[in-house]
């Protein structure tokens, strides 16, 4: 029997212009590995809490204090909870609340000559960590686009000199996926 590969489109909710990635992920990955795929494909640094919501069920890292009721993501395989056409949510950083819409665009057999996971496409740079969610990201983009914006210099320094909101490199994302996922 051939290994199933899930083609996922990962889109940031509430962000304009759109920021998204298309990744190919083995269906046998547990949700904790899917979390790492989203982190590295998008460009996050994995320094905040996260959770998945699939069919009304929450999955993530169990809270030792029991305050956050989630099912353990280590115990759940992707192919056990979603199929072609399914949509589910992933939230990263409960303070900034980066909501990601994940769509299972396709499920196919693995290519014997390919290594997985793979980032095959995407658009725009991931917002910087700690920018303040979609609203803060919009302020950052406005400041960087307007030479007269009162916060342009401060926000440009904060975001780092090399931040280009239009930049995205699927090859670099794939390298990170293969190194860390």
mmCIF file with all atom_site columns, C-alpha atoms in Angstrom:
data_model
loop_
_atom_site.group_PDB
_atom_site.id
_atom_site.type_symbol
_atom_site.label_atom_id
_atom_site.label_alt_id
_atom_site.label_comp_id
_atom_site.label_asym_id
_atom_site.label_entity_id
_atom_site.label_seq_id
_atom_site.pdbx_PDB_ins_code
_atom_site.Cartn_x
_atom_site.Cartn_y
_atom_site.Cartn_z
_atom_site.occupancy
_atom_site.B_iso_or_equiv
_atom_site.pdbx_formal_charge
_atom_site.auth_seq_id
_atom_site.auth_comp_id
_atom_site.auth_asym_id
_atom_site.auth_atom_id
_atom_site.pdbx_PDB_model_num
ATOM 1   C CA . UNK A 1 1   ? 0.000   0.000  0.000  1.00 0.00 ? 1   UNK A CA 1
ATOM 2   C CA . UNK A 1 2   ? 1.389   3.408  -0.921 1.00 0.00 ? 2   UNK A CA 1
ATOM 3   C CA . UNK A 1 3   ? 1.888   6.191  1.568  1.00 0.00 ? 3   UNK A CA 1
ATOM 4   C CA . UNK A 1 4   ? -0.684  8.989  1.423  1.00 0.00 ? 4   UNK A CA 1
ATOM 5   C CA . UNK A 1 5   ? 0.411   12.586 1.009  1.00 0.00 ? 5   UNK A CA 1
ATOM 6   C CA . UNK A 1 6   ? -1.880  15.434 2.020  1.00 0.00 ? 6   UNK A CA 1
ATOM 7   C CA . UNK A 1 7   ? -1.685  18.689 0.072  1.00 0.00 ? 7   UNK A CA 1
ATOM 8   C CA . UNK A 1 8   ? -2.523  21.449 2.552  1.00 0.00 ? 8   UNK A CA 1
ATOM 9   C CA . UNK A 1 9   ? -3.088  25.101 1.824  1.00 0.00 ? 9   UNK A CA 1
ATOM 10  C CA . UNK A 1 10  ? -2.257  27.088 4.966  1.00 0.00 ? 10  UNK A CA 1
ATOM 11  C CA . UNK A 1 11  ? -3.613  30.659 4.977  1.00 0.00 ? 11  UNK A CA 1
ATOM 12  C CA . UNK A 1 12  ? -3.343  33.348 7.634  1.00 0.00 ? 12  UNK A CA 1
ATOM 13  C CA . UNK A 1 13  ? -6.823  34.607 8.514  1.00 0.00 ? 13  UNK A CA 1
ATOM 14  C CA . UNK A 1 14  ? -7.443  38.364 8.583  1.00 0.00 ? 14  UNK A CA 1
ATOM 15  C CA . UNK A 1 15  ? -4.195  39.325 6.841  1.00 0.00 ? 15  UNK A CA 1
ATOM 16  C CA . UNK A 1 16  ? -4.159  41.397 3.650  1.00 0.00 ? 16  UNK A CA 1
ATOM 17  C CA . UNK A 1 17  ? -2.469  41.028 1.244  1.00 0.00 ? 17  UNK A CA 1
ATOM 18  C CA . UNK A 1 18  ? -2.811  37.255 1.777  1.00 0.00 ? 18  UNK A CA 1
ATOM 19  C CA . UNK A 1 19  ? -0.007  35.204 3.345  1.00 0.00 ? 19  UNK A CA 1
ATOM 20  C CA . UNK A 1 20  ? -0.261  31.500 2.534  1.00 0.00 ? 20  UNK A CA 1
ATOM 21  C CA . UNK A 1 21  ? 1.692   28.295 1.903  1.00 0.00 ? 21  UNK A CA 1
ATOM 22  C CA . UNK A 1 22  ? 0.995   25.052 0.059  1.00 0.00 ? 22  UNK A CA 1
ATOM 23  C CA . UNK A 1 23  ? 2.698   22.036 1.615  1.00 0.00 ? 23  UNK A CA 1
ATOM 24  C CA . UNK A 1 24  ? 2.810   18.297 0.972  1.00 0.00 ? 24  UNK A CA 1
ATOM 25  C CA . UNK A 1 25  ? 2.701   16.335 4.222  1.00 0.00 ? 25  UNK A CA 1
ATOM 26  C CA . UNK A 1 26  ? 2.588   12.592 4.945  1.00 0.00 ? 26  UNK A CA 1
ATOM 27  C CA . UNK A 1 27  ? -0.845  11.591 6.222  1.00 0.00 ? 27  UNK A CA 1
ATOM 28  C CA . UNK A 1 28  ? 0.845   9.551  8.940  1.00 0.00 ? 28  UNK A CA 1
ATOM 29  C CA . UNK A 1 29  ? 2.226   12.682 10.600 1.00 0.00 ? 29  UNK A CA 1
ATOM 30  C CA . UNK A 1 30  ? 0.844   13.313 14.062 1.00 0.00 ? 30  UNK A CA 1
ATOM 31  C CA . UNK A 1 31  ? -0.592  16.766 14.712 1.00 0.00 ? 31  UNK A CA 1
ATOM 32  C CA . UNK A 1 32  ? 2.534   17.802 16.636 1.00 0.00 ? 32  UNK A CA 1
ATOM 33  C CA . UNK A 1 33  ? 4.516   17.263 13.417 1.00 0.00 ? 33  UNK A CA 1
ATOM 34  C CA . UNK A 1 34  ? 1.884   19.153 11.400 1.00 0.00 ? 34  UNK A CA 1
ATOM 35  C CA . UNK A 1 35  ? 2.389   21.980 13.932 1.00 0.00 ? 35  UNK A CA 1
ATOM 36  C CA . UNK A 1 36  ? 6.114   22.003 13.115 1.00 0.00 ? 36  UNK A CA 1
ATOM 37  C CA . UNK A 1 37  ? 5.317   21.976 9.377  1.00 0.00 ? 37  UNK A CA 1
ATOM 38  C CA . UNK A 1 38  ? 3.097   25.046 9.749  1.00 0.00 ? 38  UNK A CA 1
ATOM 39  C CA . UNK A 1 39  ? 5.722   26.785 11.898 1.00 0.00 ? 39  UNK A CA 1
ATOM 40  C CA . UNK A 1 40  ? 8.586   26.297 9.449  1.00 0.00 ? 40  UNK A CA 1
ATOM 41  C CA . UNK A 1 41  ? 6.586   26.749 6.241  1.00 0.00 ? 41  UNK A CA 1
ATOM 42  C CA . UNK A 1 42  ? 5.095   30.020 7.477  1.00 0.00 ? 42  UNK A CA 1
ATOM 43  C CA . UNK A 1 43  ? 8.296   31.321 9.057  1.00 0.00 ? 43  UNK A CA 1
ATOM 44  C CA . UNK A 1 44  ? 7.277   31.384 12.729 1.00 0.00 ? 44  UNK A CA 1
ATOM 45  C CA . UNK A 1 45  ? 9.819   30.687 15.495 1.00 0.00 ? 45  UNK A CA 1
ATOM 46  C CA . UNK A 1 46  ? 7.684   28.321 17.622 1.00 0.00 ? 46  UNK A CA 1
ATOM 47  C CA . UNK A 1 47  ? 7.959   30.350 20.814 1.00 0.00 ? 47  UNK A CA 1
ATOM 48  C CA . UNK A 1 48  ? 4.238   30.540 21.710 1.00 0.00 ? 48  UNK A CA 1
ATOM 49  C CA . UNK A 1 49  ? 1.378   28.171 22.482 1.00 0.00 ? 49  UNK A CA 1
ATOM 50  C CA . UNK A 1 50  ? -0.747  26.721 19.699 1.00 0.00 ? 50  UNK A CA 1
ATOM 51  C CA . UNK A 1 51  ? -3.805  24.560 19.124 1.00 0.00 ? 51  UNK A CA 1
ATOM 52  C CA . UNK A 1 52  ? -5.740  22.876 16.343 1.00 0.00 ? 52  UNK A CA 1
ATOM 53  C CA . UNK A 1 53  ? -9.506  22.791 16.023 1.00 0.00 ? 53  UNK A CA 1
ATOM 54  C CA . UNK A 1 54  ? -10.852 19.939 13.938 1.00 0.00 ? 54  UNK A CA 1
ATOM 55  C CA . UNK A 1 55  ? -14.571 19.129 13.848 1.00 0.00 ? 55  UNK A CA 1
ATOM 56  C CA . UNK A 1 56  ? -15.155 20.922 17.142 1.00 0.00 ? 56  UNK A CA 1
ATOM 57  C CA . UNK A 1 57  ? -12.312 19.154 18.972 1.00 0.00 ? 57  UNK A CA 1
ATOM 58  C CA . UNK A 1 58  ? -9.244  20.981 20.304 1.00 0.00 ? 58  UNK A CA 1
ATOM 59  C CA . UNK A 1 59  ? -5.790  19.402 19.950 1.00 0.00 ? 59  UNK A CA 1
ATOM 60  C CA . UNK A 1 60  ? -2.464  20.652 21.268 1.00 0.00 ? 60  UNK A CA 1
ATOM 61  C CA . UNK A 1 61  ? 0.067   20.151 24.021 1.00 0.00 ? 61  UNK A CA 1
ATOM 62  C CA . UNK A 1 62  ? -1.745  19.054 27.182 1.00 0.00 ? 62  UNK A CA 1
ATOM 63  C CA . UNK A 1 63  ? -1.698  21.692 29.916 1.00 0.00 ? 63  UNK A CA 1
ATOM 64  C CA . UNK A 1 64  ? -0.095  20.241 33.073 1.00 0.00 ? 64  UNK A CA 1
ATOM 65  C CA . UNK A 1 65  ? -2.392  22.461 35.172 1.00 0.00 ? 65  UNK A CA 1
ATOM 66  C CA . UNK A 1 66  ? -5.463  21.267 33.262 1.00 0.00 ? 66  UNK A CA 1
ATOM 67  C CA . UNK A 1 67  ? -6.621  24.811 32.467 1.00 0.00 ? 67  UNK A CA 1
ATOM 68  C CA . UNK A 1 68  ? -6.502  24.332 28.697 1.00 0.00 ? 68  UNK A CA 1
ATOM 69  C CA . UNK A 1 69  ? -8.625  21.330 27.725 1.00 0.00 ? 69  UNK A CA 1
ATOM 70  C CA . UNK A 1 70  ? -7.032  19.865 24.605 1.00 0.00 ? 70  UNK A CA 1
ATOM 71  C CA . UNK A 1 71  ? -6.529  16.375 23.305 1.00 0.00 ? 71  UNK A CA 1
ATOM 72  C CA . UNK A 1 72  ? -2.870  15.409 23.031 1.00 0.00 ? 72  UNK A CA 1
ATOM 73  C CA . UNK A 1 73  ? -1.628  16.188 19.515 1.00 0.00 ? 73  UNK A CA 1
ATOM 74  C CA . UNK A 1 74  ? 1.026   13.469 19.866 1.00 0.00 ? 74  UNK A CA 1
ATOM 75  C CA . UNK A 1 75  ? -1.721  10.826 19.820 1.00 0.00 ? 75  UNK A CA 1
ATOM 76  C CA . UNK A 1 76  ? -3.523  11.939 16.647 1.00 0.00 ? 76  UNK A CA 1
ATOM 77  C CA . UNK A 1 77  ? -2.507  11.301 13.065 1.00 0.00 ? 77  UNK A CA 1
ATOM 78  C CA . UNK A 1 78  ? -3.502  13.741 10.333 1.00 0.00 ? 78  UNK A CA 1
ATOM 79  C CA . UNK A 1 79  ? -5.073  10.985 8.215  1.00 0.00 ? 79  UNK A CA 1
ATOM 80  C CA . UNK A 1 80  ? -7.270  9.928  11.152 1.00 0.00 ? 80  UNK A CA 1
ATOM 81  C CA . UNK A 1 81  ? -9.010  13.303 11.529 1.00 0.00 ? 81  UNK A CA 1
ATOM 82  C CA . UNK A 1 82  ? -9.178  14.923 8.066  1.00 0.00 ? 82  UNK A CA 1
ATOM 83  C CA . UNK A 1 83  ? -9.628  13.963 4.426  1.00 0.00 ? 83  UNK A CA 1
ATOM 84  C CA . UNK A 1 84  ? -9.735  15.682 1.042  1.00 0.00 ? 84  UNK A CA 1
ATOM 85  C CA . UNK A 1 85  ? -11.852 18.837 1.165  1.00 0.00 ? 85  UNK A CA 1
ATOM 86  C CA . UNK A 1 86  ? -11.729 19.216 4.961  1.00 0.00 ? 86  UNK A CA 1
ATOM 87  C CA . UNK A 1 87  ? -10.974 22.562 6.574  1.00 0.00 ? 87  UNK A CA 1
ATOM 88  C CA . UNK A 1 88  ? -9.523  22.963 10.028 1.00 0.00 ? 88  UNK A CA 1
ATOM 89  C CA . UNK A 1 89  ? -7.959  25.716 12.109 1.00 0.00 ? 89  UNK A CA 1
ATOM 90  C CA . UNK A 1 90  ? -4.586  26.189 13.730 1.00 0.00 ? 90  UNK A CA 1
ATOM 91  C CA . UNK A 1 91  ? -4.014  29.061 16.147 1.00 0.00 ? 91  UNK A CA 1
ATOM 92  C CA . UNK A 1 92  ? -0.506  30.181 17.048 1.00 0.00 ? 92  UNK A CA 1
ATOM 93  C CA . UNK A 1 93  ? 0.325   32.677 19.822 1.00 0.00 ? 93  UNK A CA 1
ATOM 94  C CA . UNK A 1 94  ? -2.773  33.100 21.957 1.00 0.00 ? 94  UNK A CA 1
ATOM 95  C CA . UNK A 1 95  ? -1.785  36.731 22.611 1.00 0.00 ? 95  UNK A CA 1
ATOM 96  C CA . UNK A 1 96  ? -1.431  37.855 18.983 1.00 0.00 ? 96  UNK A CA 1
ATOM 97  C CA . UNK A 1 97  ? -3.933  35.185 17.867 1.00 0.00 ? 97  UNK A CA 1
ATOM 98  C CA . UNK A 1 98  ? -2.584  34.137 14.499 1.00 0.00 ? 98  UNK A CA 1
ATOM 99  C CA . UNK A 1 99  ? -5.393  32.021 13.092 1.00 0.00 ? 99  UNK A CA 1
ATOM 100 C CA . UNK A 1 100 ? -4.533  29.780 10.157 1.00 0.00 ? 100 UNK A CA 1
ATOM 101 C CA . UNK A 1 101 ? -7.101  28.169 7.884  1.00 0.00 ? 101 UNK A CA 1
ATOM 102 C CA . UNK A 1 102 ? -5.909  24.773 6.653  1.00 0.00 ? 102 UNK A CA 1
ATOM 103 C CA . UNK A 1 103 ? -7.613  23.240 3.637  1.00 0.00 ? 103 UNK A CA 1
ATOM 104 C CA . UNK A 1 104 ? -6.898  19.674 2.537  1.00 0.00 ? 104 UNK A CA 1
ATOM 105 C CA . UNK A 1 105 ? -6.758  20.366 -1.197 1.00 0.00 ? 105 UNK A CA 1
ATOM 106 C CA . UNK A 1 106 ? -5.824  16.850 -2.226 1.00 0.00 ? 106 UNK A CA 1
ATOM 107 C CA . UNK A 1 107 ? -4.762  13.426 -0.987 1.00 0.00 ? 107 UNK A CA 1
ATOM 108 C CA . UNK A 1 108 ? -2.530  11.381 -3.261 1.00 0.00 ? 108 UNK A CA 1
ATOM 109 C CA . UNK A 1 109 ? 0.041   8.617  -3.263 1.00 0.00 ? 109 UNK A CA 1
ATOM 110 C CA . UNK A 1 110 ? 3.588   9.549  -2.339 1.00 0.00 ? 110 UNK A CA 1
ATOM 111 C CA . UNK A 1 111 ? 6.099   9.967  -5.143 1.00 0.00 ? 111 UNK A CA 1
ATOM 112 C CA . UNK A 1 112 ? 8.857   7.429  -4.500 1.00 0.00 ? 112 UNK A CA 1
ATOM 113 C CA . UNK A 1 113 ? 11.459  9.939  -5.727 1.00 0.00 ? 113 UNK A CA 1
ATOM 114 C CA . UNK A 1 114 ? 10.327  12.793 -3.439 1.00 0.00 ? 114 UNK A CA 1
ATOM 115 C CA . UNK A 1 115 ? 11.223  13.583 0.159  1.00 0.00 ? 115 UNK A CA 1
ATOM 116 C CA . UNK A 1 116 ? 8.488   14.938 2.394  1.00 0.00 ? 116 UNK A CA 1
ATOM 117 C CA . UNK A 1 117 ? 7.406   17.363 3.728  1.00 0.00 ? 117 UNK A CA 1
ATOM 118 C CA . UNK A 1 118 ? 7.716   19.871 0.869  1.00 0.00 ? 118 UNK A CA 1
ATOM 119 C CA . UNK A 1 119 ? 6.613   23.480 0.501  1.00 0.00 ? 119 UNK A CA 1
ATOM 120 C CA . UNK A 1 120 ? 5.551   23.798 -3.117 1.00 0.00 ? 120 UNK A CA 1
ATOM 121 C CA . UNK A 1 121 ? 4.164   27.331 -3.199 1.00 0.00 ? 121 UNK A CA 1
ATOM 122 C CA . UNK A 1 122 ? 3.229   30.366 -1.165 1.00 0.00 ? 122 UNK A CA 1
ATOM 123 C CA . UNK A 1 123 ? 2.991   34.118 -1.047 1.00 0.00 ? 123 UNK A CA 1
ATOM 124 C CA . UNK A 1 124 ? 4.435   36.870 1.084  1.00 0.00 ? 124 UNK A CA 1
ATOM 125 C CA . UNK A 1 125 ? 6.571   36.878 4.195  1.00 0.00 ? 125 UNK A CA 1
ATOM 126 C CA . UNK A 1 126 ? 5.261   35.710 7.514  1.00 0.00 ? 126 UNK A CA 1
ATOM 127 C CA . UNK A 1 127 ? 4.509   38.616 9.880  1.00 0.00 ? 127 UNK A CA 1
ATOM 128 C CA . UNK A 1 128 ? 7.204   39.186 12.509 1.00 0.00 ? 128 UNK A CA 1
ATOM 129 C CA . UNK A 1 129 ? 6.664   37.531 15.898 1.00 0.00 ? 129 UNK A CA 1
ATOM 130 C CA . UNK A 1 130 ? 5.108   39.864 18.455 1.00 0.00 ? 130 UNK A CA 1
ATOM 131 C CA . UNK A 1 131 ? 3.805   42.417 15.944 1.00 0.00 ? 131 UNK A CA 1
ATOM 132 C CA . UNK A 1 132 ? 0.351   42.368 17.519 1.00 0.00 ? 132 UNK A CA 1
ATOM 133 C CA . UNK A 1 133 ? -1.655  40.010 15.350 1.00 0.00 ? 133 UNK A CA 1
ATOM 134 C CA . UNK A 1 134 ? -3.358  40.956 12.086 1.00 0.00 ? 134 UNK A CA 1
ATOM 135 C CA . UNK A 1 135 ? -4.040  44.525 13.276 1.00 0.00 ? 135 UNK A CA 1
ATOM 136 C CA . UNK A 1 136 ? -0.414  45.112 14.260 1.00 0.00 ? 136 UNK A CA 1
ATOM 137 C CA . UNK A 1 137 ? 0.737   43.571 11.006 1.00 0.00 ? 137 UNK A CA 1
ATOM 138 C CA . UNK A 1 138 ? -1.463  46.016 9.060  1.00 0.00 ? 138 UNK A CA 1
ATOM 139 C CA . UNK A 1 139 ? 0.094   48.920 10.985 1.00 0.00 ? 139 UNK A CA 1
ATOM 140 C CA . UNK A 1 140 ? 3.580   47.589 10.206 1.00 0.00 ? 140 UNK A CA 1
ATOM 141 C CA . UNK A 1 141 ? 2.814   47.291 6.483  1.00 0.00 ? 141 UNK A CA 1
ATOM 142 C CA . UNK A 1 142 ? 1.347   50.818 6.393  1.00 0.00 ? 142 UNK A CA 1
ATOM 143 C CA . UNK A 1 143 ? 4.408   52.222 8.182  1.00 0.00 ? 143 UNK A CA 1
ATOM 144 C CA . UNK A 1 144 ? 6.858   50.478 5.862  1.00 0.00 ? 144 UNK A CA 1
ATOM 145 C CA . UNK A 1 145 ? 4.952   51.584 2.739  1.00 0.00 ? 145 UNK A CA 1
ATOM 146 C CA . UNK A 1 146 ? 4.702   55.279 3.678  1.00 0.00 ? 146 UNK A CA 1
ATOM 147 C CA . UNK A 1 147 ? 7.956   57.281 3.951  1.00 0.00 ? 147 UNK A CA 1
ATOM 148 C CA . UNK A 1 148 ? 6.025   59.941 5.926  1.00 0.00 ? 148 UNK A CA 1
ATOM 149 C CA . UNK A 1 149 ? 4.445   57.517 8.411  1.00 0.00 ? 149 UNK A CA 1
ATOM 150 C CA . UNK A 1 150 ? 5.296   58.664 11.975 1.00 0.00 ? 150 UNK A CA 1
ATOM 151 C CA . UNK A 1 151 ? 6.205   55.107 13.047 1.00 0.00 ? 151 UNK A CA 1
ATOM 152 C CA . UNK A 1 152 ? 8.113   54.105 9.917  1.00 0.00 ? 152 UNK A CA 1
ATOM 153 C CA . UNK A 1 153 ? 11.607  54.270 11.384 1.00 0.00 ? 153 UNK A CA 1
ATOM 154 C CA . UNK A 1 154 ? 10.772  52.613 14.698 1.00 0.00 ? 154 UNK A CA 1
ATOM 155 C CA . UNK A 1 155 ? 8.730   49.843 13.098 1.00 0.00 ? 155 UNK A CA 1
ATOM 156 C CA . UNK A 1 156 ? 11.345  49.274 10.410 1.00 0.00 ? 156 UNK A CA 1
ATOM 157 C CA . UNK A 1 157 ? 14.075  48.872 13.033 1.00 0.00 ? 157 UNK A CA 1
ATOM 158 C CA . UNK A 1 158 ? 11.865  46.639 15.156 1.00 0.00 ? 158 UNK A CA 1
ATOM 159 C CA . UNK A 1 159 ? 10.945  44.355 12.240 1.00 0.00 ? 159 UNK A CA 1
ATOM 160 C CA . UNK A 1 160 ? 14.626  44.119 11.213 1.00 0.00 ? 160 UNK A CA 1
ATOM 161 C CA . UNK A 1 161 ? 16.363  45.756 8.323  1.00 0.00 ? 161 UNK A CA 1
ATOM 162 C CA . UNK A 1 162 ? 15.971  42.713 6.083  1.00 0.00 ? 162 UNK A CA 1
ATOM 163 C CA . UNK A 1 163 ? 12.199  42.308 6.467  1.00 0.00 ? 163 UNK A CA 1
ATOM 164 C CA . UNK A 1 164 ? 10.532  42.330 3.064  1.00 0.00 ? 164 UNK A CA 1
ATOM 165 C CA . UNK A 1 165 ? 6.773   41.723 3.380  1.00 0.00 ? 165 UNK A CA 1
ATOM 166 C CA . UNK A 1 166 ? 6.565   40.572 -0.264 1.00 0.00 ? 166 UNK A CA 1
ATOM 167 C CA . UNK A 1 167 ? 9.358   37.993 0.002  1.00 0.00 ? 167 UNK A CA 1
ATOM 168 C CA . UNK A 1 168 ? 8.822   34.245 0.102  1.00 0.00 ? 168 UNK A CA 1
ATOM 169 C CA . UNK A 1 169 ? 11.115  31.394 -0.936 1.00 0.00 ? 169 UNK A CA 1
ATOM 170 C CA . UNK A 1 170 ? 9.513   27.927 -1.167 1.00 0.00 ? 170 UNK A CA 1
ATOM 171 C CA . UNK A 1 171 ? 12.946  26.293 -1.504 1.00 0.00 ? 171 UNK A CA 1
ATOM 172 C CA . UNK A 1 172 ? 14.137  27.782 1.783  1.00 0.00 ? 172 UNK A CA 1
ATOM 173 C CA . UNK A 1 173 ? 10.874  26.749 3.464  1.00 0.00 ? 173 UNK A CA 1
ATOM 174 C CA . UNK A 1 174 ? 11.377  23.179 2.188  1.00 0.00 ? 174 UNK A CA 1
ATOM 175 C CA . UNK A 1 175 ? 14.928  23.135 3.556  1.00 0.00 ? 175 UNK A CA 1
ATOM 176 C CA . UNK A 1 176 ? 13.618  24.150 6.988  1.00 0.00 ? 176 UNK A CA 1
ATOM 177 C CA . UNK A 1 177 ? 10.815  21.585 6.813  1.00 0.00 ? 177 UNK A CA 1
ATOM 178 C CA . UNK A 1 178 ? 13.228  18.776 6.057  1.00 0.00 ? 178 UNK A CA 1
ATOM 179 C CA . UNK A 1 179 ? 15.641  19.866 8.746  1.00 0.00 ? 179 UNK A CA 1
ATOM 180 C CA . UNK A 1 180 ? 13.126  20.278 11.575 1.00 0.00 ? 180 UNK A CA 1
ATOM 181 C CA . UNK A 1 181 ? 10.053  18.194 10.726 1.00 0.00 ? 181 UNK A CA 1
#
